[in-house]
XYZ file of C-alpha atoms in Angstrom:
598
model
C -0.074 0.498 -0.038
C 1.545 3.254 -0.981
C 2.686 5.577 1.627
C 0.477 9.645 1.066
C 3.135 12.389 0.513
C 3.615 14.420 3.167
C 2.258 17.633 3.420
C 3.753 20.869 2.416
C 2.156 23.402 3.887
C -0.071 23.835 7.107
C -2.577 26.568 8.182
C -2.321 28.515 11.314
C -4.576 30.998 12.764
C -2.737 34.576 13.716
C -3.465 37.979 14.499
C -4.398 39.517 11.516
C -2.847 42.966 12.060
C -2.506 43.828 15.885
C -5.041 43.852 17.866
C -6.671 47.352 17.905
C -7.496 46.523 14.292
C -11.397 45.143 14.655
C -13.698 43.431 13.100
C -17.532 44.870 12.982
C -19.021 43.557 16.239
C -15.721 44.495 18.094
C -13.477 41.991 18.133
C -9.727 40.900 16.734
C -9.525 40.234 13.564
C -7.353 36.972 12.738
C -6.925 35.274 9.736
C -5.184 31.765 8.789
C -2.264 31.505 7.461
C -0.156 28.975 5.200
C 3.598 28.251 6.353
C 5.735 25.521 5.268
C 4.368 22.090 7.284
C 6.651 20.028 9.911
C 6.203 17.766 12.791
C 6.279 20.764 15.783
C 7.108 20.166 19.099
C 6.019 21.985 22.215
C 6.184 25.208 22.110
C 6.059 24.946 19.005
C 9.610 23.751 18.363
C 10.764 23.464 14.668
C 13.128 23.290 12.683
C 14.289 26.977 12.494
C 12.136 28.380 15.077
C 12.026 27.970 18.694
C 9.758 29.549 21.201
C 11.092 29.692 24.512
C 8.636 31.460 26.404
C 10.273 32.488 29.524
C 9.615 36.421 30.981
C 12.385 37.671 32.145
C 11.088 40.324 34.452
C 8.441 38.176 36.489
C 10.907 34.909 36.502
C 8.189 32.902 34.856
C 8.258 29.932 32.087
C 5.070 29.957 30.485
C 3.532 26.101 29.533
C 4.743 25.182 25.984
C 1.808 24.809 23.628
C 1.501 21.313 22.267
C 0.704 20.082 18.603
C -0.846 16.960 17.287
C 1.025 15.001 14.800
C 0.070 14.164 11.253
C -4.026 12.877 11.477
C -5.228 11.430 8.031
C -3.199 13.324 5.954
C -3.587 16.865 7.929
C -2.184 19.204 10.505
C -4.511 20.669 12.776
C -4.469 24.097 14.328
C -5.363 24.172 18.107
C -6.859 27.731 18.085
C -9.519 27.212 14.496
C -11.905 25.843 15.843
C -12.613 28.306 18.879
C -15.833 30.650 18.590
C -16.029 33.835 17.660
C -17.675 35.022 21.096
C -14.398 33.793 22.569
C -12.561 35.089 19.936
C -10.757 37.562 22.106
C -9.580 35.662 24.980
C -6.496 35.039 21.834
C -5.472 38.402 23.664
C -4.209 36.854 27.526
C -3.744 33.139 25.952
C 0.160 32.705 25.877
C -0.165 29.531 23.961
C -1.940 31.787 20.797
C 1.208 34.450 21.870
C 3.293 32.060 21.086
C 1.809 30.446 17.938
C 1.479 33.914 16.315
C 5.077 34.286 16.601
C 6.134 31.174 15.532
C 3.523 31.249 12.303
C 4.586 35.176 11.209
C 8.127 33.845 11.911
C 7.935 31.177 9.087
C 6.120 32.796 7.146
C 8.654 35.746 6.859
C 11.666 32.964 6.332
C 9.785 31.416 3.389
C 8.992 34.653 1.776
C 12.221 35.284 1.584
C 13.299 31.904 0.621
C 10.800 31.928 -2.173
C 11.775 35.250 -3.573
C 15.841 34.623 -3.277
C 15.412 30.861 -4.730
C 17.037 29.188 -2.197
C 17.366 28.137 1.740
C 18.434 31.347 3.867
C 20.740 30.962 7.319
C 20.681 32.840 10.064
C 23.450 35.486 10.848
C 24.799 33.088 14.090
C 25.946 29.723 13.981
C 23.101 27.901 14.517
C 19.862 26.085 12.406
C 17.302 27.765 15.172
C 16.419 31.071 16.023
C 14.674 31.422 19.301
C 11.976 33.375 20.456
C 10.909 34.936 23.496
C 7.068 36.428 23.118
C 6.730 38.038 26.767
C 10.879 38.461 27.353
C 10.419 41.701 29.197
C 8.236 43.857 31.049
C 9.204 46.958 28.619
C 7.826 48.813 25.389
C 10.651 47.587 23.103
C 11.211 44.591 21.081
C 14.529 43.425 18.834
C 16.723 41.201 17.099
C 19.428 39.697 18.856
C 22.396 37.883 17.184
C 24.774 37.155 20.531
C 21.631 35.966 22.083
C 20.186 34.025 18.599
C 16.580 36.093 19.387
C 14.082 37.576 19.274
C 12.734 38.933 22.126
C 9.442 40.894 22.205
C 8.436 42.926 25.387
C 5.007 43.733 26.850
C 3.832 47.118 28.792
C 0.377 48.481 30.021
C -1.420 51.526 29.093
C -4.301 53.866 30.277
C -7.234 52.950 28.858
C -10.902 54.799 28.311
C -12.306 53.329 31.679
C -8.979 54.000 33.744
C -7.914 50.961 34.016
C -4.601 49.878 32.510
C -4.547 47.361 29.271
C -1.561 45.465 28.249
C 0.216 45.570 25.123
C 1.852 42.475 23.723
C 4.538 43.348 20.711
C 4.108 39.656 20.257
C 0.790 39.997 19.025
C 1.200 42.824 16.222
C 2.395 41.168 12.698
C 4.504 44.234 11.712
C 6.696 43.911 14.831
C 7.099 40.272 14.781
C 8.136 40.320 10.655
C 10.359 43.397 11.024
C 12.604 41.768 13.959
C 12.271 38.927 11.735
C 13.447 40.820 8.595
C 16.483 41.569 10.840
C 17.187 38.532 11.678
C 17.056 37.547 8.231
C 19.104 40.841 6.633
C 21.968 39.462 9.092
C 22.595 36.143 7.698
C 22.259 37.559 4.135
C 24.607 40.626 4.638
C 26.255 40.487 7.862
C 28.597 43.557 7.145
C 25.194 45.813 6.962
C 25.011 46.637 10.612
C 29.105 47.738 11.010
C 28.617 51.451 11.319
C 29.274 53.149 8.025
C 27.078 55.861 7.199
C 23.260 57.199 7.987
C 22.132 54.934 4.803
C 23.446 52.056 5.669
C 22.018 51.575 9.423
C 19.147 53.199 7.648
C 17.989 49.908 5.284
C 18.328 47.818 7.835
C 15.327 50.078 10.009
C 13.749 51.002 6.734
C 14.087 47.839 4.715
C 12.439 45.785 7.872
C 9.488 48.606 7.770
C 8.743 47.627 3.902
C 8.833 43.893 4.120
C 6.183 44.310 7.748
C 3.832 46.500 5.409
C 4.081 44.930 2.223
C 3.522 41.583 4.375
C 0.510 43.172 5.675
C -0.540 44.410 2.304
C -0.631 40.781 1.142
C -3.134 39.929 3.744
C -6.444 40.168 1.841
C -8.463 39.877 5.067
C -7.041 42.701 6.970
C -7.115 45.018 3.218
C -10.914 43.897 2.932
C -11.442 45.082 6.405
C -9.532 48.511 6.551
C -11.366 49.293 2.983
C -14.517 48.374 4.622
C -14.126 50.504 8.153
C -12.584 52.975 6.608
C -15.511 53.806 4.558
C -17.357 54.996 7.044
C -15.190 57.603 7.434
C -15.327 60.774 5.386
C -11.748 60.604 4.440
C -12.060 56.566 3.385
C -12.860 54.811 0.212
C -17.439 55.287 -0.454
C -18.521 51.533 0.076
C -21.647 50.605 -0.614
C -23.094 46.927 -0.743
C -19.213 45.820 -1.417
C -18.671 47.937 -4.115
C -15.939 50.698 -4.411
C -16.981 53.608 -6.496
C -14.176 54.686 -9.223
C -14.705 58.447 -8.228
C -12.416 57.049 -5.112
C -9.910 55.383 -6.472
C -7.657 58.146 -6.893
C -4.060 58.458 -5.488
C -5.337 60.986 -3.010
C -8.104 58.509 -1.813
C -6.828 55.481 -1.688
C -3.735 57.107 0.607
C -5.781 58.613 3.472
C -8.161 55.306 3.016
C -5.648 52.511 2.864
C -1.793 53.533 3.182
C -2.179 56.389 5.983
C -4.847 54.706 7.107
C -3.114 51.209 7.503
C -0.342 53.411 8.980
C -2.538 54.648 11.831
C -3.515 51.328 12.821
C -0.539 50.149 13.219
C -0.871 50.069 16.872
C -1.220 53.123 18.519
C 0.329 52.256 21.836
C 3.460 50.858 19.798
C 4.035 54.035 18.104
C 7.213 54.651 20.079
C 8.296 50.953 18.407
C 7.353 50.677 14.859
C 3.560 52.920 14.369
C 4.640 56.409 14.422
C 7.449 55.927 11.950
C 5.225 54.194 9.503
C 3.032 56.556 10.192
C 5.536 59.901 9.606
C 7.364 57.803 6.748
C 3.895 57.028 4.865
C 2.873 60.779 4.861
C 6.282 61.943 4.240
C 6.078 64.821 1.303
C 7.857 64.613 -1.675
C 10.211 67.378 -2.680
C 7.752 68.755 -4.973
C 5.047 68.588 -2.252
C 7.374 70.536 -0.065
C 5.262 73.650 1.363
C 7.330 76.855 -0.843
C 9.165 77.841 2.426
C 11.192 74.585 2.651
C 13.791 74.166 0.263
C 12.649 72.017 -2.081
C 16.150 71.965 -4.019
C 18.276 70.412 -0.701
C 17.651 66.298 -0.641
C 16.601 65.215 1.848
C 19.508 63.349 2.457
C 21.494 65.782 2.587
C 19.690 66.917 5.836
C 20.442 67.291 8.949
C 17.742 65.569 10.892
C 17.924 62.632 8.136
C 21.458 61.949 9.287
C 19.757 59.967 11.936
C 18.911 56.719 11.058
C 15.793 56.021 11.958
C 14.639 59.668 9.920
C 17.127 58.239 6.688
C 15.721 54.956 6.645
C 11.768 56.845 6.733
C 12.872 57.351 3.161
C 13.013 54.385 1.778
C 9.896 53.553 3.341
C 7.844 56.239 1.577
C 9.636 55.459 -1.644
C 8.540 51.737 -1.433
C 5.026 52.265 -0.385
C 4.238 54.914 -2.820
C 5.423 53.313 -5.115
C 2.841 50.264 -4.196
C 0.427 52.795 -4.194
C 0.831 53.699 -7.605
C 1.232 50.428 -8.559
C -1.699 49.146 -7.056
C -3.540 51.596 -8.882
C -2.263 50.940 -12.006
C -3.685 47.143 -11.424
C -7.087 48.769 -11.168
C -6.868 50.894 -14.427
C -8.146 47.954 -16.329
C -11.786 47.792 -14.096
C -12.373 51.430 -14.028
C -12.887 51.924 -17.640
C -16.693 53.265 -18.278
C -17.416 52.014 -15.203
C -18.898 53.895 -12.057
C -18.148 50.943 -9.497
C -15.674 48.271 -8.379
C -15.886 45.254 -6.472
C -14.186 45.833 -3.169
C -12.613 42.083 -4.045
C -11.239 43.195 -7.127
C -9.689 46.350 -4.887
C -8.127 44.158 -2.432
C -7.162 41.003 -4.779
C -4.851 44.119 -6.617
C -3.500 45.069 -4.158
C -2.403 41.947 -2.427
C -0.960 41.370 -6.199
C 1.378 44.523 -6.384
C 2.370 43.954 -2.406
C 3.346 40.346 -3.535
C 5.116 41.598 -6.237
C 6.990 44.651 -4.731
C 8.053 42.386 -1.726
C 9.664 39.945 -3.868
C 11.725 42.773 -5.781
C 12.306 44.105 -2.622
C 13.867 41.209 -1.718
C 15.851 40.052 -4.512
C 17.646 42.891 -4.810
C 19.380 41.806 -1.792
C 22.046 39.719 -4.265
C 22.729 42.516 -6.726
C 23.844 44.764 -3.567
C 27.328 45.615 -2.648
C 28.631 43.513 0.602
C 30.192 46.551 2.661
C 29.132 50.927 2.365
C 25.292 50.775 1.118
C 23.750 53.560 -0.042
C 20.308 54.020 -1.055
C 21.482 54.529 -4.168
C 22.373 51.095 -4.469
C 19.298 49.541 -3.588
C 17.553 51.108 -6.426
C 19.994 49.704 -9.008
C 19.791 46.571 -7.528
C 15.782 46.332 -7.684
C 15.983 47.448 -11.186
C 18.605 45.319 -12.137
C 17.433 42.138 -10.163
C 13.906 42.194 -11.159
C 15.148 42.845 -15.227
C 16.618 39.033 -15.060
C 13.093 37.490 -14.451
C 10.954 39.876 -15.826
C 12.494 41.406 -18.650
C 9.341 42.901 -20.119
C 8.546 45.466 -17.682
C 5.636 47.424 -19.911
C 2.454 45.561 -18.419
C 2.384 47.182 -14.597
C 5.696 49.163 -15.226
C 6.983 48.665 -12.207
C 10.526 49.723 -12.458
C 9.633 53.023 -13.961
C 7.174 53.594 -10.940
C 10.285 52.738 -8.707
C 12.847 54.670 -10.463
C 10.609 57.550 -10.384
C 9.322 57.247 -6.782
C 12.886 57.268 -5.349
C 13.617 60.145 -7.478
C 10.834 61.775 -5.953
C 12.674 61.241 -2.363
C 16.070 62.746 -4.274
C 17.160 59.129 -4.279
C 18.844 58.113 -7.934
C 20.258 55.072 -9.500
C 24.615 54.625 -8.814
C 26.388 56.087 -10.529
C 27.843 53.383 -11.842
C 24.579 51.957 -13.393
C 23.603 52.935 -16.548
C 21.195 55.581 -18.128
C 18.371 53.589 -16.752
C 19.684 52.756 -13.282
C 20.780 49.322 -13.818
C 24.003 47.947 -13.128
C 25.881 47.561 -16.076
C 26.899 44.214 -17.225
C 30.856 43.078 -17.152
C 33.054 43.574 -19.576
C 36.503 42.206 -20.186
C 38.266 38.791 -21.050
C 37.919 36.902 -18.106
C 39.734 33.789 -17.570
C 37.837 30.273 -16.499
C 40.551 27.847 -17.528
C 41.591 27.477 -14.357
C 38.284 27.021 -12.742
C 35.833 24.167 -12.627
C 32.155 24.530 -13.570
C 30.803 22.644 -10.365
C 33.183 23.796 -7.790
C 32.547 27.343 -8.909
C 28.427 27.516 -8.122
C 29.291 26.549 -4.743
C 32.440 26.540 -3.131
C 34.239 29.755 -1.991
C 37.894 28.569 -2.583
C 36.920 27.987 -5.958
C 35.269 31.770 -5.876
C 38.297 32.755 -4.427
C 40.631 31.544 -7.197
C 38.253 32.979 -10.142
C 39.028 35.818 -8.299
C 42.616 35.537 -7.682
C 43.013 35.222 -11.586
C 40.465 38.026 -12.714
C 41.807 40.375 -10.526
C 43.303 42.613 -12.616
C 40.035 42.440 -15.143
C 37.731 42.869 -11.834
C 39.505 46.147 -10.776
C 41.424 45.231 -7.732
C 44.466 45.778 -8.617
C 44.108 49.757 -7.919
C 46.927 49.763 -5.600
C 48.796 46.823 -5.728
C 50.978 47.983 -2.841
C 47.669 47.315 -0.808
C 46.015 45.073 -2.786
C 48.024 42.140 -1.115
C 48.305 43.818 2.054
C 44.530 43.646 2.262
C 42.777 41.187 4.027
C 39.978 39.233 1.591
C 37.706 36.618 2.523
C 34.549 34.908 -0.322
C 31.830 35.164 2.601
C 29.180 33.412 0.713
C 28.889 31.602 -2.437
C 24.822 30.789 -3.354
C 23.289 28.885 -6.157
C 19.576 30.576 -6.545
C 16.584 29.898 -8.685
C 14.101 32.300 -9.661
C 10.873 32.043 -11.373
C 9.062 35.229 -12.644
C 5.874 36.073 -12.563
C 5.253 34.114 -16.490
C 6.785 31.166 -15.301
C 10.422 32.037 -16.713
C 13.135 30.596 -14.833
C 16.789 32.635 -14.197
C 19.223 30.177 -12.349
C 22.006 32.141 -11.050
C 25.046 31.769 -8.451
C 25.578 34.541 -6.303
C 29.219 35.157 -4.244
C 30.409 37.997 -1.722
C 33.902 38.525 -0.880
C 35.135 41.070 1.987
C 38.151 42.997 1.833
C 39.322 44.879 4.916
C 42.965 46.175 6.084
C 43.791 48.426 9.165
C 46.068 51.457 8.480
C 47.097 54.618 10.141
C 45.515 57.765 9.463
C 48.866 59.295 7.981
C 48.804 56.319 5.649
C 45.673 57.094 4.433
C 46.314 60.529 2.121
C 48.805 58.277 0.085
C 46.278 56.789 -1.514
C 44.013 59.484 -2.079
C 41.893 59.084 0.619
C 41.570 62.632 2.627
C 40.286 62.795 5.808
C 39.713 65.600 8.659
C 42.660 66.843 10.490
C 40.964 66.459 13.810
C 42.008 62.894 13.586
C 45.116 61.798 15.110
C 47.871 60.418 12.670
C 48.262 57.771 14.950
C 44.829 56.632 14.961
C 44.492 52.819 13.369
C 41.251 53.184 10.631
C 40.027 49.513 9.505
C 38.468 50.383 5.912
C 36.448 47.751 4.393
C 35.491 46.525 0.839
C 34.001 44.152 -1.012
C 32.041 43.076 -4.031
C 28.921 40.380 -5.307
C 29.856 38.401 -8.257
C 26.391 37.100 -10.291
C 27.176 33.968 -12.426
C 24.224 32.954 -14.613
C 23.782 29.603 -15.416
C 27.054 28.935 -17.469
C 29.214 29.920 -14.590
C 29.884 32.653 -16.653
C 30.711 36.587 -14.860
C 27.400 38.587 -15.214
C 27.714 41.392 -13.095
C 30.220 42.363 -10.148
C 28.923 44.887 -7.943
C 31.778 46.561 -5.963
C 32.469 48.698 -3.312
C 36.042 49.435 -3.930
C 38.395 49.636 -0.430
C 39.951 52.177 -1.498
C 37.756 54.387 -2.665
C 38.528 58.182 -2.837
C 34.786 58.913 -2.227
C 32.714 56.745 0.067
C 35.721 55.774 2.610
C 36.359 59.548 3.317
C 32.385 60.181 3.770
C 32.815 56.993 6.673
C 35.333 58.129 8.328
C 34.087 61.458 9.041
C 30.916 60.368 9.942
C 32.212 57.241 12.097
C 34.665 60.288 13.491
C 31.483 62.748 14.171
C 29.172 60.436 15.924
C 32.392 58.719 18.305
C 32.397 55.455 16.808
C 36.339 55.059 17.405
C 36.203 56.053 20.665
C 33.288 53.254 21.719
C 34.480 50.109 20.650
C 31.065 48.245 21.930
C 28.834 50.357 19.807
C 27.742 47.249 17.598
C 26.805 45.342 20.767
C 23.170 44.509 20.959
C 23.002 47.210 18.014
C 18.704 46.530 17.662
C 18.323 46.515 21.074
C 19.519 49.914 20.969
C 18.418 51.561 18.481
C 14.732 50.621 18.994
C 15.351 51.521 22.594
C 15.946 55.099 21.702
C 13.077 54.787 19.835
C 11.040 54.378 22.524
C 12.411 56.741 24.942
C 11.682 59.927 22.835
C 8.232 58.722 22.543
C 7.752 59.192 26.220
C 5.710 55.328 26.190
C 4.491 54.827 30.317
C 5.015 50.779 31.246
C 4.780 49.222 34.335
C 6.209 45.652 35.369
C 4.242 42.544 35.062
C 0.673 41.988 34.033
């Protein structure tokens, strides 16, 4: 008798957005999401995520939630059959909190692996990341590389009836997805946490926000509920009998009813952690939209307030989310011709489709970015180039054109090394493959290093011959990928990244053309970082070399000046628990009241 194949996916119930979002009956909005299936140990604990529900503030270890084994070819959800009148009890059920975290972490991880076409590792040695849904009594949540963990806090706020209400960050889809993205990005690009510029620090925060927001918009239950709820507001969409008025399907109305509406509801009480920044970035005016009293000619990135990483990251969120809105409306154009109304289901479907495609683009771009000292223009060129590889014809919805225009509206142009349309230039030159082996080249770091060594001249790694040999070089990763476009078009690639580093005295740098500010003592040792990303095609031929030179005469002086001005050279522990500190600083500026215990 033949055995049935094991299911590849399973469904688990989660809070659809966060507990502040209610349905028409005033109950929290939940939804079922599909995630990779596995035999779960109590916790839940799986092969990539291990929930450990220990509260350090009260010393409480919560009982692990058990999960039934496979039965009749299906996995069961312990919270699938809860009665509607009891749905709000999930807010105080620790077992459901644990499931909410596990499911969202797994969904986020699976989304990255689907977009990148390969398995994704964490940024530490080990296969499982720990997650603590009730880690401490504090208005914070963060990823800790040293602890190999995601930690979610809880806190109290006053409620309307003069009683306090407990806010659990682990119940916010946005917060969980955001922190998971930090952990995944750290595994993909470990040098992005090294201080380099406001843009590199801001990219970690901004990119995590983008993933979280687009992930929420891909949940159809959330978008539908939001559209219907906002229809009661004068600024919202006019929806009657599940129909949307065509005159309301404009950028102005959609901003008010969906994009800004979602950001406003992203947890009022969580504004110190995520919500306030999301509202502010969603409403950030373009350079042309600013009042005449402001200096429109001064790009955001040149302004003092945007030297702070969180404010800097908001530019990335604003550019991406406004591009999402424009794509959404473009996808709806075919439904509004010669019509007065459109079914709300169509609006929801097209919004989810736009969010999914943009999220795939956002993630795939990581493979086309330099491994160190990144800027937003690098990301823009990366997202354009990576999408062109899998979707050569972008004429239907013009995602890439809309993205170019949206980034430009905030003063972000493609990289200088890109072509006129913003795409990375493909390599030219006569590369030697004679002493490398095709099979090894697709997965072996030593083979990649041999290729680099044999082709260091064509790769322009010998600009400073005297120092090239002194700089430490390491091939950090080799990743075969299988990407599938929306039309089924398949692209096989191998992505390898190498890093370079060297430590020199400050007075040695001018000899390399790296001019630094005079305040830095001559005897101070300064470590320079550089590196590149190599993208090979399915035949092992190099397509792209995306490089930030270790001896750059533009990037390195800017980086050194930034580190000196902000005191990084005098504080060797600045990277210790970096995400905890960044999020704590945001919380402290929001004056959130919280107490210990619950």
